[in-house]
Amino acid sequence: MRTISPLTFFWGVLTVSAPIVWIFAWSKGVPDFSKLFFVGVIGSVVFYSISKILFYRTIRDAELSHVHPLVALGPVFTLGSSFLILSEVPSLIGFIGIGITLVGTYVLNISSIREGLWEPFKILFRNNLSLLMLYSVLIGSISPVFDKLAIIHTSPQNEIFALLMEDLVIVFGLLPWMLLKNKTVAIEIKFNWKWILTFGLLQAVSNTLAFISLAGANPGLVTSVFRTQIFFVLLFSYLFFGDRPKTETIVGSIIMIGGLVVLKLAT
């Protein structure tokens, strides 16, 4: 992935994913929708696009074990934004889950505690790639709220149609830029088509499942379930790239996943 720009990779992945999502959406037909459906779609497109491009930029240049556990903070941010936009209030158990997740974040860099009590948190803001990942997680945490806004304003409710519309807006919205840079884009895709195809297929399935789950639950709680992928990412990063995580990274990730499990219990 070091030979492709994050923007080209993002567009390529969605270009592969969209036709598959279209097949899923077609089986449910085209629903009626209100003006707020478009608000949800456009809002999600903006936040999701920025978040994903930052995410791909980060994982391209950083070791996954150093930055990927931070995605566990996503549900914490999503719970806050879903409260502000959808008035969905997390329960006491939900707040406990948030607290546990933050403790796990602290443990990720606990070896720096000798430099100060708050140093494990501060170090995140001094490392450019960690900070970039935090920006990605924060911005991306707002996207599921707009996703749900789009979903609940379809009748009969059709969550896959909402996903398809978002994918198409991004693919065709970025198409003029891709055509403008066609020579560079063509070369990048030529040398990275296997990654693009793999990520596109996986994203089509994972996003479809995520939207189905999102249709019937709090956005923050749904994203908390999907963030338990951290362990698999760390494992595959070690197996395929030799990226061996530090002990504190493993312990911190376990605690953060524990927090996500508690968040799930809040449903």
mmCIF file of C-alpha atoms in Angstrom:
data_model
loop_
_atom_site.group_PDB
_atom_site.id
_atom_site.type_symbol
_atom_site.label_atom_id
_atom_site.label_comp_id
_atom_site.label_asym_id
_atom_site.label_seq_id
_atom_site.Cartn_x
_atom_site.Cartn_y
_atom_site.Cartn_z
ATOM 1 C CA MET A 1 0.000 0.000 0.000
ATOM 2 C CA ARG A 2 3.017 2.300 0.109
ATOM 3 C CA THR A 3 2.841 2.767 -3.670
ATOM 4 C CA ILE A 4 -0.716 4.122 -3.770
ATOM 5 C CA SER A 5 -2.228 7.338 -2.474
ATOM 6 C CA PRO A 6 -4.881 7.014 0.272
ATOM 7 C CA LEU A 7 -7.426 8.801 -1.953
ATOM 8 C CA THR A 8 -6.937 6.432 -4.891
ATOM 9 C CA PHE A 9 -7.079 3.394 -2.612
ATOM 10 C CA PHE A 10 -10.268 4.676 -0.946
ATOM 11 C CA TRP A 11 -11.942 5.276 -4.303
ATOM 12 C CA GLY A 12 -10.787 1.948 -5.713
ATOM 13 C CA VAL A 13 -12.081 -0.022 -2.740
ATOM 14 C CA LEU A 14 -15.526 1.604 -2.938
ATOM 15 C CA THR A 15 -15.643 1.127 -6.712
ATOM 16 C CA VAL A 16 -15.232 -2.616 -6.132
ATOM 17 C CA SER A 17 -17.627 -2.626 -3.176
ATOM 18 C CA ALA A 18 -20.526 -0.648 -4.712
ATOM 19 C CA PRO A 19 -21.679 -3.247 -7.311
ATOM 20 C CA ILE A 20 -21.818 -5.932 -4.627
ATOM 21 C CA VAL A 21 -23.820 -3.662 -2.330
ATOM 22 C CA TRP A 22 -26.117 -2.921 -5.294
ATOM 23 C CA ILE A 23 -26.899 -6.652 -5.580
ATOM 24 C CA PHE A 24 -27.865 -6.762 -1.886
ATOM 25 C CA ALA A 25 -29.921 -3.558 -2.174
ATOM 26 C CA TRP A 26 -31.726 -4.655 -5.338
ATOM 27 C CA SER A 27 -33.392 -7.570 -3.563
ATOM 28 C CA LYS A 28 -35.203 -5.150 -1.235
ATOM 29 C CA GLY A 29 -36.312 -2.664 -3.885
ATOM 30 C CA VAL A 30 -36.271 1.144 -3.827
ATOM 31 C CA PRO A 31 -37.939 2.684 -0.750
ATOM 32 C CA ASP A 32 -39.595 6.058 -0.316
ATOM 33 C CA PHE A 33 -37.480 8.614 1.519
ATOM 34 C CA SER A 34 -37.732 12.096 3.003
ATOM 35 C CA LYS A 35 -35.444 15.137 2.822
ATOM 36 C CA LEU A 36 -33.666 14.013 5.984
ATOM 37 C CA PHE A 37 -32.534 10.931 4.079
ATOM 38 C CA PHE A 38 -30.353 13.173 1.929
ATOM 39 C CA VAL A 39 -29.047 14.960 5.018
ATOM 40 C CA GLY A 40 -28.003 11.589 6.414
ATOM 41 C CA VAL A 41 -26.373 10.452 3.166
ATOM 42 C CA ILE A 42 -24.407 13.662 2.565
ATOM 43 C CA GLY A 43 -23.376 13.929 6.225
ATOM 44 C CA SER A 44 -22.112 10.357 6.243
ATOM 45 C CA VAL A 45 -20.298 10.762 2.917
ATOM 46 C CA VAL A 46 -18.379 13.795 4.165
ATOM 47 C CA PHE A 47 -17.331 12.370 7.538
ATOM 48 C CA TYR A 48 -16.747 8.817 6.293
ATOM 49 C CA SER A 49 -14.602 9.937 3.363
ATOM 50 C CA ILE A 50 -12.338 12.159 5.435
ATOM 51 C CA SER A 51 -12.031 9.496 8.128
ATOM 52 C CA LYS A 52 -11.147 6.678 5.728
ATOM 53 C CA ILE A 53 -8.579 8.696 3.801
ATOM 54 C CA LEU A 54 -6.871 9.648 7.068
ATOM 55 C CA PHE A 55 -7.076 6.005 8.192
ATOM 56 C CA TYR A 56 -5.437 4.651 5.038
ATOM 57 C CA ARG A 57 -2.791 7.368 5.233
ATOM 58 C CA THR A 58 -1.987 6.321 8.807
ATOM 59 C CA ILE A 59 -1.807 2.557 8.324
ATOM 60 C CA ARG A 60 0.306 3.063 5.198
ATOM 61 C CA ASP A 61 3.027 4.864 7.143
ATOM 62 C CA ALA A 62 2.752 3.384 10.661
ATOM 63 C CA GLU A 63 3.047 -0.034 12.267
ATOM 64 C CA LEU A 64 -0.482 -1.328 12.810
ATOM 65 C CA SER A 65 0.205 -2.418 16.386
ATOM 66 C CA HIS A 66 1.067 1.175 17.309
ATOM 67 C CA VAL A 67 -2.014 2.911 15.954
ATOM 68 C CA HIS A 68 -4.840 0.465 15.225
ATOM 69 C CA PRO A 69 -5.935 -0.144 18.864
ATOM 70 C CA LEU A 70 -7.019 3.509 18.927
ATOM 71 C CA VAL A 71 -10.027 2.626 16.762
ATOM 72 C CA ALA A 72 -11.619 1.272 19.964
ATOM 73 C CA LEU A 73 -12.263 4.899 20.912
ATOM 74 C CA GLY A 74 -14.702 5.182 18.011
ATOM 75 C CA PRO A 75 -17.783 3.907 19.897
ATOM 76 C CA VAL A 76 -17.052 6.365 22.718
ATOM 77 C CA PHE A 77 -17.164 9.272 20.286
ATOM 78 C CA THR A 78 -20.174 7.794 18.470
ATOM 79 C CA LEU A 79 -22.197 7.533 21.684
ATOM 80 C CA GLY A 80 -21.594 11.231 22.252
ATOM 81 C CA SER A 81 -22.560 12.268 18.727
ATOM 82 C CA SER A 82 -25.639 9.986 18.676
ATOM 83 C CA PHE A 83 -26.802 11.686 21.876
ATOM 84 C CA LEU A 84 -26.394 15.142 20.321
ATOM 85 C CA ILE A 85 -27.938 14.311 16.932
ATOM 86 C CA LEU A 86 -30.397 11.459 17.619
ATOM 87 C CA SER A 87 -31.038 12.058 21.363
ATOM 88 C CA GLU A 88 -30.062 8.442 22.122
ATOM 89 C CA VAL A 89 -28.832 8.390 25.731
ATOM 90 C CA PRO A 90 -26.409 5.613 26.810
ATOM 91 C CA SER A 91 -27.214 3.740 30.027
ATOM 92 C CA LEU A 92 -25.073 3.584 33.167
ATOM 93 C CA ILE A 93 -23.506 0.376 31.850
ATOM 94 C CA GLY A 94 -22.665 2.249 28.671
ATOM 95 C CA PHE A 95 -20.805 4.903 30.648
ATOM 96 C CA ILE A 96 -18.911 2.172 32.526
ATOM 97 C CA GLY A 97 -17.886 0.690 29.175
ATOM 98 C CA ILE A 98 -16.622 4.092 28.075
ATOM 99 C CA GLY A 99 -14.543 4.348 31.246
ATOM 100 C CA ILE A 100 -12.986 0.909 30.748
ATOM 101 C CA THR A 101 -12.128 1.755 27.141
ATOM 102 C CA LEU A 102 -10.368 4.943 28.235
ATOM 103 C CA VAL A 103 -8.386 2.965 30.825
ATOM 104 C CA GLY A 104 -7.258 0.646 28.025
ATOM 105 C CA THR A 105 -6.158 3.652 25.988
ATOM 106 C CA TYR A 106 -4.081 4.793 28.960
ATOM 107 C CA VAL A 107 -2.442 1.369 29.281
ATOM 108 C CA LEU A 108 -1.371 1.406 25.607
ATOM 109 C CA ASN A 109 1.454 3.790 26.554
ATOM 110 C CA ILE A 110 1.725 3.094 30.281
ATOM 111 C CA SER A 111 5.512 2.670 30.094
ATOM 112 C CA SER A 112 5.720 6.460 29.729
ATOM 113 C CA ILE A 113 4.056 7.020 33.131
ATOM 114 C CA ARG A 114 7.434 7.639 34.741
ATOM 115 C CA GLU A 115 7.502 10.928 32.839
ATOM 116 C CA GLY A 116 4.183 12.021 34.322
ATOM 117 C CA LEU A 117 0.767 10.708 35.361
ATOM 118 C CA TRP A 118 -0.931 11.944 32.180
ATOM 119 C CA GLU A 119 1.951 11.105 29.856
ATOM 120 C CA PRO A 120 0.270 7.951 28.396
ATOM 121 C CA PHE A 121 -2.480 10.227 27.068
ATOM 122 C CA LYS A 122 -0.218 13.135 26.124
ATOM 123 C CA ILE A 123 2.061 10.931 24.042
ATOM 124 C CA LEU A 124 -0.831 10.229 21.685
ATOM 125 C CA PHE A 125 -0.978 13.904 20.769
ATOM 126 C CA ARG A 126 2.777 14.235 20.219
ATOM 127 C CA ASN A 127 3.056 11.309 17.816
ATOM 128 C CA ASN A 128 1.911 12.567 14.407
ATOM 129 C CA LEU A 129 0.610 9.204 13.192
ATOM 130 C CA SER A 130 -1.222 8.463 16.457
ATOM 131 C CA LEU A 131 -2.754 11.931 16.290
ATOM 132 C CA LEU A 132 -3.774 11.332 12.684
ATOM 133 C CA MET A 133 -5.459 8.082 13.727
ATOM 134 C CA LEU A 134 -7.282 9.895 16.533
ATOM 135 C CA TYR A 135 -8.547 12.449 14.014
ATOM 136 C CA SER A 136 -9.688 9.596 11.784
ATOM 137 C CA VAL A 137 -11.504 7.860 14.646
ATOM 138 C CA LEU A 138 -13.109 11.075 15.899
ATOM 139 C CA ILE A 139 -14.347 12.142 12.466
ATOM 140 C CA GLY A 140 -15.405 8.619 11.548
ATOM 141 C CA SER A 141 -17.378 8.215 14.772
ATOM 142 C CA ILE A 142 -19.883 10.788 13.530
ATOM 143 C CA SER A 143 -20.564 8.907 10.300
ATOM 144 C CA PRO A 144 -22.706 6.074 11.821
ATOM 145 C CA VAL A 145 -25.057 8.673 13.297
ATOM 146 C CA PHE A 146 -25.739 10.110 9.840
ATOM 147 C CA ASP A 147 -25.977 6.552 8.496
ATOM 148 C CA LYS A 148 -28.790 5.836 10.915
ATOM 149 C CA LEU A 149 -30.454 9.172 10.104
ATOM 150 C CA ALA A 150 -30.564 8.088 6.460
ATOM 151 C CA ILE A 151 -31.801 4.596 7.337
ATOM 152 C CA ILE A 152 -34.700 5.667 9.555
ATOM 153 C CA HIS A 153 -35.946 8.066 6.886
ATOM 154 C CA THR A 154 -36.531 5.328 4.308
ATOM 155 C CA SER A 155 -39.963 3.681 4.072
ATOM 156 C CA PRO A 156 -40.154 0.757 4.220
ATOM 157 C CA GLN A 157 -36.850 0.832 6.044
ATOM 158 C CA ASN A 158 -34.024 -0.206 3.724
ATOM 159 C CA GLU A 159 -30.591 0.123 5.284
ATOM 160 C CA ILE A 160 -28.748 -1.366 2.280
ATOM 161 C CA PHE A 161 -30.268 1.247 -0.031
ATOM 162 C CA ALA A 162 -28.841 3.954 2.238
ATOM 163 C CA LEU A 163 -25.410 2.300 2.072
ATOM 164 C CA LEU A 164 -25.602 2.028 -1.720
ATOM 165 C CA MET A 165 -26.501 5.703 -2.136
ATOM 166 C CA GLU A 166 -23.571 6.738 0.046
ATOM 167 C CA ASP A 167 -21.150 4.541 -1.903
ATOM 168 C CA LEU A 168 -22.387 5.866 -5.255
ATOM 169 C CA VAL A 169 -22.123 9.504 -4.157
ATOM 170 C CA ILE A 170 -18.488 8.925 -3.171
ATOM 171 C CA VAL A 171 -17.552 6.908 -6.280
ATOM 172 C CA PHE A 172 -19.082 9.349 -8.781
ATOM 173 C CA GLY A 173 -18.182 12.392 -6.695
ATOM 174 C CA LEU A 174 -14.484 11.509 -6.843
ATOM 175 C CA LEU A 175 -14.596 10.275 -10.448
ATOM 176 C CA PRO A 176 -13.740 13.675 -12.046
ATOM 177 C CA TRP A 177 -10.585 13.906 -9.917
ATOM 178 C CA MET A 178 -9.619 10.338 -10.790
ATOM 179 C CA LEU A 179 -10.057 11.092 -14.505
ATOM 180 C CA LEU A 180 -8.014 14.270 -14.143
ATOM 181 C CA LYS A 181 -5.181 12.244 -12.621
ATOM 182 C CA ASN A 182 -5.858 9.235 -14.837
ATOM 183 C CA LYS A 183 -2.240 8.338 -15.627
ATOM 184 C CA THR A 184 -1.116 8.367 -12.002
ATOM 185 C CA VAL A 185 -4.284 6.617 -10.831
ATOM 186 C CA ALA A 186 -3.957 3.912 -13.489
ATOM 187 C CA ILE A 187 -0.389 3.136 -12.433
ATOM 188 C CA GLU A 188 -1.327 3.039 -8.732
ATOM 189 C CA ILE A 189 -4.249 0.702 -9.392
ATOM 190 C CA LYS A 190 -2.152 -1.524 -11.673
ATOM 191 C CA PHE A 191 0.389 -2.223 -8.937
ATOM 192 C CA ASN A 192 -2.149 -2.504 -6.087
ATOM 193 C CA TRP A 193 -5.193 -4.121 -7.689
ATOM 194 C CA LYS A 194 -4.992 -7.233 -5.484
ATOM 195 C CA TRP A 195 -5.184 -5.109 -2.312
ATOM 196 C CA ILE A 196 -8.000 -3.011 -3.771
ATOM 197 C CA LEU A 197 -9.986 -6.091 -4.802
ATOM 198 C CA THR A 198 -9.488 -7.796 -1.432
ATOM 199 C CA PHE A 199 -10.430 -4.736 0.603
ATOM 200 C CA GLY A 200 -13.369 -4.011 -1.710
ATOM 201 C CA LEU A 201 -14.877 -7.475 -1.272
ATOM 202 C CA LEU A 202 -14.363 -7.417 2.489
ATOM 203 C CA GLN A 203 -15.781 -3.914 2.782
ATOM 204 C CA ALA A 204 -18.910 -4.785 0.811
ATOM 205 C CA VAL A 205 -19.727 -7.609 3.212
ATOM 206 C CA SER A 206 -18.684 -5.852 6.434
ATOM 207 C CA ASN A 207 -20.488 -2.594 5.593
ATOM 208 C CA THR A 208 -23.649 -4.478 4.644
ATOM 209 C CA LEU A 209 -23.634 -6.340 7.964
ATOM 210 C CA ALA A 210 -22.861 -3.117 9.820
ATOM 211 C CA PHE A 211 -25.824 -1.283 8.259
ATOM 212 C CA ILE A 212 -28.171 -4.183 8.995
ATOM 213 C CA SER A 213 -27.084 -4.041 12.648
ATOM 214 C CA LEU A 214 -27.212 -0.254 12.711
ATOM 215 C CA ALA A 215 -30.850 -0.233 11.623
ATOM 216 C CA GLY A 216 -31.989 -1.678 14.946
ATOM 217 C CA ALA A 217 -29.535 -0.445 17.564
ATOM 218 C CA ASN A 218 -27.681 2.546 19.000
ATOM 219 C CA PRO A 219 -24.874 3.560 16.587
ATOM 220 C CA GLY A 220 -22.285 3.654 19.367
ATOM 221 C CA LEU A 221 -23.139 0.157 20.529
ATOM 222 C CA VAL A 222 -23.081 -1.268 17.016
ATOM 223 C CA THR A 223 -19.657 0.198 16.278
ATOM 224 C CA SER A 224 -18.388 -1.193 19.583
ATOM 225 C CA VAL A 225 -19.041 -4.739 18.352
ATOM 226 C CA PHE A 226 -17.138 -4.180 15.122
ATOM 227 C CA ARG A 227 -14.182 -2.642 16.942
ATOM 228 C CA THR A 228 -13.455 -6.011 18.568
ATOM 229 C CA GLN A 229 -11.591 -6.723 15.318
ATOM 230 C CA ILE A 230 -8.512 -5.203 17.018
ATOM 231 C CA PHE A 231 -7.163 -8.597 18.084
ATOM 232 C CA PHE A 232 -7.425 -10.011 14.570
ATOM 233 C CA VAL A 233 -5.690 -6.964 13.107
ATOM 234 C CA LEU A 234 -2.819 -7.298 15.589
ATOM 235 C CA LEU A 235 -2.557 -11.034 14.897
ATOM 236 C CA PHE A 236 -2.520 -10.717 11.102
ATOM 237 C CA SER A 237 -0.166 -7.751 11.278
ATOM 238 C CA TYR A 238 2.282 -9.943 13.189
ATOM 239 C CA LEU A 239 1.843 -12.990 10.924
ATOM 240 C CA PHE A 240 2.099 -11.166 7.594
ATOM 241 C CA PHE A 241 4.248 -8.116 8.357
ATOM 242 C CA GLY A 242 6.290 -9.221 11.383
ATOM 243 C CA ASP A 243 4.843 -6.307 13.367
ATOM 244 C CA ARG A 244 5.158 -7.637 16.913
ATOM 245 C CA PRO A 245 3.092 -5.578 19.397
ATOM 246 C CA LYS A 246 4.509 -4.535 22.756
ATOM 247 C CA THR A 247 3.149 -6.155 25.918
ATOM 248 C CA GLU A 248 1.434 -2.937 26.983
ATOM 249 C CA THR A 249 -0.220 -2.736 23.558
ATOM 250 C CA ILE A 250 -1.652 -6.237 23.987
ATOM 251 C CA VAL A 251 -2.826 -5.568 27.562
ATOM 252 C CA GLY A 252 -4.280 -2.187 26.620
ATOM 253 C CA SER A 253 -6.098 -3.730 23.664
ATOM 254 C CA ILE A 254 -7.569 -6.463 25.893
ATOM 255 C CA ILE A 255 -8.863 -3.836 28.325
ATOM 256 C CA MET A 256 -10.298 -1.761 25.486
ATOM 257 C CA ILE A 257 -12.070 -4.804 24.055
ATOM 258 C CA GLY A 258 -13.423 -5.462 27.562
ATOM 259 C CA GLY A 259 -14.840 -1.951 27.519
ATOM 260 C CA LEU A 260 -16.455 -2.631 24.150
ATOM 261 C CA VAL A 261 -18.022 -5.826 25.514
ATOM 262 C CA VAL A 262 -19.502 -3.825 28.394
ATOM 263 C CA LEU A 263 -20.825 -1.306 25.869
ATOM 264 C CA LYS A 264 -22.487 -4.180 24.033
ATOM 265 C CA LEU A 265 -24.119 -5.325 27.290
ATOM 266 C CA ALA A 266 -25.747 -1.905 27.465
ATOM 267 C CA THR A 267 -28.071 -2.858 24.595
#
